[in-house]
Amino acid sequence: MGCLCECDHTTRRAGSACSSGSSSDSDGQTDEGFTGDSQGFFRRSIQQKIQYRPCTKNQQCSILRINRNRCQYCRLKKCIAVGMSRDAVRFGRVPKREKARILAAMQQSSHSRSQEKAVAAELEDEQRLLQTVVRAHLDTCDFTRDKVAPVLARARETPNYTACPPTLACPLNPNPQPLTGQQELLQDFSKRFSPAIRGVVEFAKRIPGFNLLAQDDQVTLLKAGVFEVLLVRLACMFDGQTNSMICLNGQVLKRDSIHNSNARFLMDSMFDFAERVNSLRLSDAELGLFCSVVVIAADRPGLRNTDLVERMHNKLRSALQSVLAQNHPQHPDILRELLKKIPDLRTLNTLHSEKLLAFKMTEQQQQLQAQQQAQQQQQQQ
């Protein structure tokens, strides 16, 4: 059987917490530190959480067998001094495997507490938190107001209309040049979106506290939130005045140019979402803070440390609320209206994922059909 104290059980040392033997001091009195009675006293004190009366002799009492009950405060202090383990009292004598499991859990708990303290320190200064998140957004977003304004003006003055390939069913992937196959369309789609996605990932990594999260939790938050943040950033590219969308390549996609029913539903949903977000007339700083709230969400499936993510989310939401209250005093419900957009974002994310999955499945089916046709032709020959 194992023990959670750190004693040497092979060569018994003076002051061993597990020793039940006895020793004598120079004047022949039994030292309290070496008796089995001491261990019983220590165990009762810890398990019952007894608070003894403070010592009246400056905590300098000499604890011997004959006077051990005179000062319980110093008696408990000496038990701890000679190495008796609080953890051993708490768990008792346990098998080595169980001991290792308990110690690992304790170490993990200690690491979590250290992690929480580090994150709390990162988020403590709200003004610094605001500045860091806003700077991260401005540095990583290609769709800020000053960058988009000339593109919108040019699109309204001399629009260059294009059409979205119905097979992909994604209005954010205009493709003015004909491509030979769906696989090529998918590759083109990924190529167009890679810079924007990298920007969102970089933004998330610069949110105070994000890099202190466990690696698995970072990946979970990014996988769930990247496209949602991208939609928030792209909302300014939907022009309600012309009922069209300014594409990533600068071309203009008319809302009514999509005739495929599935693609049209996604397009209409995106337009409706963008219209509601744009109607709030948020600044780039406010959009950046909102994006941080979208990314740091404790209800994402698969998160391990939901409590820590929840604390981060609440700090970021509080910062967003402060900025909105300052900038929109005439609109006290603006935060509540903005937070209502998060379920819409998740619905759009799901719709988009379904369309991509359907597209990939169609590609696989076409490849399989092509292989079957080739085999049939070979058999006929």
Short mmCIF file of C-alpha atoms in Angstrom, two decimals:
data_model
loop_
_atom_site.label_atom_id
_atom_site.label_comp_id
_atom_site.label_asym_id
_atom_site.label_seq_id
_atom_site.Cartn_x
_atom_site.Cartn_y
_atom_site.Cartn_z
CA MET A 1 0.00 0.00 0.00
CA GLY A 2 1.24 3.48 -0.78
CA CYS A 3 1.20 6.64 1.28
CA LEU A 4 0.78 10.21 0.07
CA CYS A 5 3.35 11.63 2.47
CA GLU A 6 6.95 12.06 1.36
CA CYS A 7 8.59 9.88 4.03
CA ASP A 8 11.40 7.40 3.45
CA HIS A 9 9.83 4.09 4.50
CA THR A 10 13.02 2.07 4.04
CA THR A 11 15.31 4.08 6.28
CA ARG A 12 13.20 5.78 8.91
CA ARG A 13 14.24 9.37 9.50
CA ALA A 14 13.78 11.54 12.56
CA GLY A 15 10.48 13.37 12.29
CA SER A 16 8.91 10.85 9.85
CA ALA A 17 5.19 11.38 9.67
CA CYS A 18 4.53 7.67 9.20
CA SER A 19 6.64 6.44 12.11
CA SER A 20 4.74 4.98 15.05
CA GLY A 21 7.85 4.21 17.05
CA SER A 22 9.30 6.41 19.77
CA SER A 23 12.42 8.37 20.49
CA SER A 24 13.78 10.10 23.52
CA ASP A 25 15.27 13.50 23.99
CA SER A 26 18.31 14.30 26.10
CA ASP A 27 16.45 14.40 29.41
CA GLY A 28 14.67 11.10 28.89
CA GLN A 29 11.26 12.42 27.92
CA THR A 30 9.46 10.96 24.88
CA ASP A 31 9.38 13.36 21.93
CA GLU A 32 5.79 13.95 20.81
CA GLY A 33 6.83 13.95 17.15
CA PHE A 34 7.44 10.19 17.10
CA THR A 35 4.34 8.67 18.73
CA GLY A 36 1.33 7.03 17.15
CA ASP A 37 -0.84 9.20 19.41
CA SER A 38 0.52 12.23 17.59
CA GLN A 39 -0.72 10.88 14.27
CA GLY A 40 -4.18 10.31 15.71
CA PHE A 41 -4.24 13.85 17.08
CA PHE A 42 -3.09 15.24 13.73
CA ARG A 43 -5.65 13.19 11.79
CA ARG A 44 -8.52 14.34 13.99
CA SER A 45 -7.39 17.96 13.78
CA ILE A 46 -7.29 17.94 9.98
CA GLN A 47 -10.40 15.86 9.32
CA GLN A 48 -12.54 17.85 11.78
CA LYS A 49 -10.92 21.17 10.79
CA ILE A 50 -10.38 22.09 14.43
CA GLN A 51 -9.27 25.65 15.15
CA TYR A 52 -7.17 25.67 18.33
CA ARG A 53 -6.75 28.64 20.66
CA PRO A 54 -3.60 30.60 19.67
CA CYS A 55 -0.52 29.98 21.78
CA THR A 56 0.04 32.44 24.66
CA LYS A 57 3.80 31.77 24.83
CA ASN A 58 4.87 33.10 21.44
CA GLN A 59 4.47 29.63 19.84
CA GLN A 60 7.60 28.38 21.59
CA CYS A 61 6.11 25.54 23.69
CA SER A 62 8.22 22.40 24.06
CA ILE A 63 5.89 19.53 23.12
CA LEU A 64 6.67 16.33 25.04
CA ARG A 65 4.58 13.28 25.86
CA ILE A 66 3.95 14.39 29.43
CA ASN A 67 2.79 17.93 28.50
CA ARG A 68 1.39 17.52 25.00
CA ASN A 69 -2.13 18.61 25.95
CA ARG A 70 -1.09 21.92 27.46
CA CYS A 71 -0.90 23.74 24.10
CA GLN A 72 -2.80 22.10 21.26
CA TYR A 73 -1.84 24.96 18.93
CA CYS A 74 1.89 24.22 19.22
CA ARG A 75 1.22 20.49 19.16
CA LEU A 76 -0.44 20.75 15.73
CA LYS A 77 2.30 23.08 14.55
CA LYS A 78 4.97 20.53 15.51
CA CYS A 79 3.12 17.72 13.72
CA ILE A 80 3.30 19.76 10.52
CA ALA A 81 6.92 20.70 11.18
CA VAL A 82 8.06 17.06 11.44
CA GLY A 83 6.45 16.25 8.08
CA MET A 84 2.96 14.95 8.70
CA SER A 85 0.97 15.26 5.47
CA ARG A 86 -2.43 16.92 5.19
CA ASP A 87 -3.01 15.06 1.91
CA ALA A 88 -2.18 11.71 3.54
CA VAL A 89 -4.79 12.42 6.21
CA ARG A 90 -7.33 13.40 3.56
CA PHE A 91 -6.87 10.33 1.37
CA GLY A 92 -5.53 7.74 3.82
CA ARG A 93 -3.28 4.90 2.65
CA VAL A 94 -3.99 4.11 -0.98
CA PRO A 95 -2.58 1.86 -3.73
CA LYS A 96 0.29 3.32 -5.76
CA ARG A 97 -1.79 3.55 -8.93
CA GLU A 98 -4.55 5.42 -7.12
CA LYS A 99 -1.96 7.62 -5.45
CA ALA A 100 -0.52 8.55 -8.85
CA ARG A 101 -3.99 9.35 -10.17
CA ILE A 102 -4.81 11.56 -7.18
CA LEU A 103 -1.49 13.40 -7.37
CA ALA A 104 -1.97 13.95 -11.12
CA ALA A 105 -5.43 15.38 -10.47
CA MET A 106 -4.01 17.65 -7.79
CA GLN A 107 -1.29 18.85 -10.15
CA GLN A 108 -3.89 19.48 -12.86
CA SER A 109 -5.99 21.43 -10.38
CA SER A 110 -2.95 23.47 -9.39
CA HIS A 111 -2.17 24.14 -13.06
CA SER A 112 -5.77 25.23 -13.68
CA ARG A 113 -5.61 27.65 -10.76
CA SER A 114 -2.36 29.10 -12.10
CA GLN A 115 -3.93 29.35 -15.55
CA GLU A 116 -6.96 31.17 -14.15
CA LYS A 117 -4.75 33.63 -12.26
CA ALA A 118 -2.74 34.35 -15.41
CA VAL A 119 -5.90 34.94 -17.48
CA ALA A 120 -7.39 37.14 -14.74
CA ALA A 121 -4.22 39.25 -14.78
CA GLU A 122 -4.46 39.60 -18.58
CA LEU A 123 -8.05 40.84 -18.36
CA GLU A 124 -7.81 42.93 -15.21
CA ASP A 125 -7.19 46.30 -16.90
CA GLU A 126 -10.32 46.95 -18.99
CA GLN A 127 -8.80 49.91 -20.82
CA ARG A 128 -5.78 47.88 -21.90
CA LEU A 129 -8.11 45.02 -22.87
CA LEU A 130 -10.11 47.40 -25.08
CA GLN A 131 -7.04 48.80 -26.77
CA THR A 132 -5.53 45.36 -27.41
CA VAL A 133 -8.68 43.88 -28.96
CA VAL A 134 -9.38 46.94 -31.13
CA ARG A 135 -5.79 47.07 -32.37
CA ALA A 136 -5.89 43.35 -33.17
CA HIS A 137 -9.09 43.85 -35.18
CA LEU A 138 -7.76 46.82 -37.16
CA ASP A 139 -4.48 45.02 -37.92
CA THR A 140 -6.08 41.79 -39.14
CA CYS A 141 -9.29 42.93 -40.89
CA ASP A 142 -9.37 43.98 -44.56
CA PHE A 143 -12.98 45.16 -44.26
CA THR A 144 -12.71 48.16 -41.94
CA ARG A 145 -14.69 51.30 -42.75
CA ASP A 146 -11.82 53.26 -44.30
CA LYS A 147 -10.80 50.29 -46.48
CA VAL A 148 -14.31 49.43 -47.67
CA ALA A 149 -15.63 52.97 -48.31
CA PRO A 150 -13.77 53.54 -51.62
CA VAL A 151 -14.65 50.03 -52.84
CA LEU A 152 -18.35 50.64 -52.15
CA ALA A 153 -18.24 54.05 -53.83
CA ARG A 154 -16.56 52.61 -56.92
CA ALA A 155 -19.02 49.71 -57.08
CA ARG A 156 -21.98 52.09 -56.94
CA GLU A 157 -20.59 54.42 -59.60
CA THR A 158 -19.33 51.82 -62.09
CA PRO A 159 -20.60 48.40 -61.04
CA ASN A 160 -18.91 45.36 -62.55
CA TYR A 161 -21.54 42.67 -62.22
CA THR A 162 -20.70 38.99 -61.97
CA ALA A 163 -22.51 35.73 -61.26
CA CYS A 164 -21.99 33.18 -58.54
CA PRO A 165 -21.50 29.55 -59.70
CA PRO A 166 -24.73 27.78 -58.68
CA THR A 167 -22.93 24.46 -58.13
CA LEU A 168 -21.05 25.86 -55.16
CA ALA A 169 -24.11 27.60 -53.71
CA CYS A 170 -22.01 30.17 -51.91
CA PRO A 171 -22.48 33.86 -52.74
CA LEU A 172 -19.17 34.73 -51.10
CA ASN A 173 -17.28 32.89 -53.82
CA PRO A 174 -17.78 34.81 -57.11
CA ASN A 175 -15.85 33.27 -59.94
CA PRO A 176 -15.67 35.36 -63.11
CA GLN A 177 -13.53 32.85 -64.98
CA PRO A 178 -14.91 29.48 -66.06
CA LEU A 179 -13.41 26.49 -64.32
CA THR A 180 -13.44 22.94 -65.64
CA GLY A 181 -14.65 21.02 -62.59
CA GLN A 182 -16.11 21.24 -59.11
CA GLN A 183 -12.80 20.28 -57.53
CA GLU A 184 -11.22 23.29 -59.20
CA LEU A 185 -14.09 25.46 -57.92
CA LEU A 186 -13.47 24.22 -54.38
CA GLN A 187 -9.75 24.92 -54.64
CA ASP A 188 -10.50 28.40 -55.95
CA PHE A 189 -12.91 28.96 -53.06
CA SER A 190 -10.27 27.95 -50.49
CA LYS A 191 -7.65 30.13 -52.15
CA ARG A 192 -9.90 33.20 -52.06
CA PHE A 193 -10.85 32.79 -48.43
CA SER A 194 -7.46 31.80 -46.98
CA PRO A 195 -6.21 35.37 -46.33
CA ALA A 196 -9.47 36.39 -44.65
CA ILE A 197 -9.48 33.25 -42.50
CA ARG A 198 -5.85 33.75 -41.51
CA GLY A 199 -6.78 37.27 -40.42
CA VAL A 200 -9.52 35.95 -38.13
CA VAL A 201 -7.19 33.34 -36.61
CA GLU A 202 -4.52 35.96 -35.96
CA PHE A 203 -7.15 38.23 -34.40
CA ALA A 204 -8.29 35.47 -32.03
CA LYS A 205 -4.73 34.71 -30.95
CA ARG A 206 -4.22 38.34 -30.01
CA ILE A 207 -7.25 38.47 -27.70
CA PRO A 208 -5.81 38.77 -24.15
CA GLY A 209 -5.88 35.40 -22.42
CA PHE A 210 -6.50 33.32 -25.55
CA ASN A 211 -2.96 31.93 -25.74
CA LEU A 212 -3.18 30.92 -22.07
CA LEU A 213 -6.03 28.51 -22.81
CA ALA A 214 -5.32 24.82 -23.36
CA GLN A 215 -4.36 24.03 -26.95
CA ASP A 216 -7.46 21.88 -27.44
CA ASP A 217 -9.73 24.70 -26.29
CA GLN A 218 -8.02 27.16 -28.63
CA VAL A 219 -8.64 24.83 -31.58
CA THR A 220 -12.28 24.28 -30.55
CA LEU A 221 -12.98 28.02 -30.35
CA LEU A 222 -11.29 28.72 -33.68
CA LYS A 223 -13.03 25.92 -35.58
CA ALA A 224 -16.42 27.05 -34.32
CA GLY A 225 -15.94 30.80 -34.55
CA VAL A 226 -13.80 31.61 -37.59
CA PHE A 227 -16.60 31.70 -40.18
CA GLU A 228 -18.92 33.57 -37.80
CA VAL A 229 -16.35 36.33 -37.27
CA LEU A 230 -15.76 36.42 -41.02
CA LEU A 231 -19.48 37.00 -41.59
CA VAL A 232 -19.49 39.90 -39.11
CA ARG A 233 -16.52 41.43 -40.89
CA LEU A 234 -18.09 40.96 -44.31
CA ALA A 235 -21.42 42.53 -43.31
CA CYS A 236 -20.21 45.91 -44.56
CA MET A 237 -19.75 44.40 -48.05
CA PHE A 238 -23.52 43.89 -48.38
CA ASP A 239 -24.94 47.08 -49.86
CA GLY A 240 -28.60 47.59 -49.03
CA GLN A 241 -28.74 50.68 -51.24
CA THR A 242 -28.09 48.68 -54.43
CA ASN A 243 -29.33 45.33 -53.06
CA SER A 244 -26.02 43.74 -54.00
CA MET A 245 -22.85 42.41 -52.45
CA ILE A 246 -19.34 43.64 -53.14
CA CYS A 247 -17.32 40.49 -53.71
CA LEU A 248 -13.87 39.78 -52.35
CA ASN A 249 -12.38 40.50 -55.77
CA GLY A 250 -14.18 43.84 -56.06
CA GLN A 251 -16.92 42.65 -58.40
CA VAL A 252 -20.61 43.16 -57.66
CA LEU A 253 -23.06 40.31 -57.13
CA LYS A 254 -26.75 41.24 -57.45
CA ARG A 255 -28.99 39.64 -54.86
CA ASP A 256 -31.55 38.50 -57.44
CA SER A 257 -28.90 36.92 -59.69
CA ILE A 258 -29.01 33.67 -57.71
CA HIS A 259 -31.74 31.39 -59.02
CA ASN A 260 -30.68 28.13 -57.39
CA SER A 261 -33.11 27.69 -54.47
CA ASN A 262 -30.55 26.47 -51.92
CA ALA A 263 -28.07 29.18 -52.80
CA ARG A 264 -30.82 31.79 -52.82
CA PHE A 265 -31.87 30.88 -49.29
CA LEU A 266 -28.30 31.27 -48.06
CA MET A 267 -27.90 34.53 -49.96
CA ASP A 268 -31.14 35.97 -48.54
CA SER A 269 -30.15 34.92 -45.02
CA MET A 270 -26.79 36.63 -45.36
CA PHE A 271 -28.36 39.80 -46.71
CA ASP A 272 -30.89 39.91 -43.88
CA PHE A 273 -28.17 39.40 -41.28
CA ALA A 274 -25.90 42.06 -42.81
CA GLU A 275 -28.79 44.52 -43.01
CA ARG A 276 -29.57 44.10 -39.29
CA VAL A 277 -25.91 44.49 -38.29
CA ASN A 278 -25.32 47.50 -40.55
CA SER A 279 -28.45 49.22 -39.21
CA LEU A 280 -26.76 49.48 -35.79
CA ARG A 281 -24.04 51.68 -37.33
CA LEU A 282 -21.24 50.22 -35.24
CA SER A 283 -17.72 51.60 -35.35
CA ASP A 284 -14.74 49.41 -36.24
CA ALA A 285 -13.79 49.30 -32.55
CA GLU A 286 -17.27 48.10 -31.56
CA LEU A 287 -17.28 45.46 -34.30
CA GLY A 288 -13.86 44.25 -33.15
CA LEU A 289 -15.06 43.86 -29.57
CA PHE A 290 -18.20 42.08 -30.77
CA CYS A 291 -16.03 39.68 -32.80
CA SER A 292 -14.03 38.86 -29.66
CA VAL A 293 -17.29 38.03 -27.83
CA VAL A 294 -18.30 35.78 -30.74
CA VAL A 295 -14.99 33.87 -30.65
CA ILE A 296 -14.71 33.47 -26.88
CA ALA A 297 -17.93 31.52 -26.25
CA ALA A 298 -18.17 29.04 -23.39
CA ASP A 299 -21.06 27.06 -24.92
CA ARG A 300 -19.00 25.61 -27.79
CA PRO A 301 -19.24 21.79 -27.78
CA GLY A 302 -15.99 20.07 -26.82
CA LEU A 303 -14.51 22.76 -24.57
CA ARG A 304 -12.62 21.43 -21.56
CA ASN A 305 -12.31 24.51 -19.35
CA THR A 306 -15.68 26.14 -19.85
CA ASP A 307 -15.43 28.14 -16.61
CA LEU A 308 -12.29 29.92 -17.74
CA VAL A 309 -13.71 30.66 -21.19
CA GLU A 310 -16.89 31.96 -19.53
CA ARG A 311 -14.85 34.38 -17.42
CA MET A 312 -13.07 35.66 -20.52
CA HIS A 313 -16.38 36.01 -22.36
CA ASN A 314 -17.92 38.01 -19.52
CA LYS A 315 -14.93 40.37 -19.36
CA LEU A 316 -15.06 40.98 -23.11
CA ARG A 317 -18.81 41.49 -23.07
CA SER A 318 -18.45 43.95 -20.19
CA ALA A 319 -15.86 45.89 -22.20
CA LEU A 320 -18.19 45.91 -25.22
CA GLN A 321 -21.06 47.13 -23.05
CA SER A 322 -18.93 50.01 -21.72
CA VAL A 323 -18.02 51.19 -25.21
CA LEU A 324 -21.57 50.88 -26.53
CA ALA A 325 -23.01 52.76 -23.55
CA GLN A 326 -20.52 55.57 -24.11
CA ASN A 327 -21.00 55.79 -27.89
CA HIS A 328 -24.77 55.14 -28.10
CA PRO A 329 -26.38 56.81 -25.06
CA GLN A 330 -29.61 57.25 -27.04
CA HIS A 331 -29.82 53.49 -27.66
CA PRO A 332 -29.69 51.72 -24.25
CA ASP A 333 -30.75 48.33 -25.68
CA ILE A 334 -28.06 48.15 -28.34
CA LEU A 335 -26.02 45.46 -26.56
CA ARG A 336 -29.05 43.21 -26.22
CA GLU A 337 -29.88 43.68 -29.90
CA LEU A 338 -26.31 42.92 -30.88
CA LEU A 339 -26.12 39.75 -28.78
CA LYS A 340 -29.32 38.54 -30.48
CA LYS A 341 -27.28 38.34 -33.69
CA ILE A 342 -25.14 35.50 -32.31
CA PRO A 343 -27.81 32.78 -32.84
CA ASP A 344 -28.27 34.12 -36.39
CA LEU A 345 -24.53 33.78 -36.95
CA ARG A 346 -24.57 30.18 -35.81
CA THR A 347 -27.47 29.37 -38.10
CA LEU A 348 -25.62 30.88 -41.05
CA ASN A 349 -22.51 28.95 -40.07
CA THR A 350 -24.50 25.72 -40.12
CA LEU A 351 -26.09 26.54 -43.48
CA HIS A 352 -22.72 27.34 -44.99
CA SER A 353 -21.19 24.11 -43.64
CA GLU A 354 -24.07 22.08 -45.06
CA LYS A 355 -23.61 23.64 -48.49
CA LEU A 356 -19.89 22.91 -48.50
CA LEU A 357 -20.51 19.33 -47.37
CA ALA A 358 -23.14 18.84 -50.07
CA PHE A 359 -20.75 20.26 -52.63
CA LYS A 360 -17.96 17.89 -51.59
CA MET A 361 -20.34 14.91 -51.64
CA THR A 362 -21.51 15.87 -55.14
CA GLU A 363 -17.89 16.03 -56.27
CA GLN A 364 -17.21 12.54 -54.86
CA GLN A 365 -20.34 11.15 -56.52
CA GLN A 366 -19.34 12.60 -59.88
CA GLN A 367 -15.85 11.14 -59.56
CA LEU A 368 -17.35 7.74 -58.74
CA GLN A 369 -19.71 7.94 -61.74
CA ALA A 370 -16.81 8.90 -64.00
CA GLN A 371 -14.83 5.89 -62.77
CA GLN A 372 -17.78 3.55 -63.35
CA GLN A 373 -18.30 4.90 -66.86
CA ALA A 374 -14.62 4.43 -67.64
CA GLN A 375 -14.76 0.84 -66.40
CA GLN A 376 -17.85 0.13 -68.52
CA GLN A 377 -16.14 1.53 -71.61
CA GLN A 378 -13.10 -0.66 -70.99
CA GLN A 379 -15.30 -3.74 -70.60
CA GLN A 380 -17.15 -2.97 -73.84
CA GLN A 381 -13.85 -2.68 -75.70
#
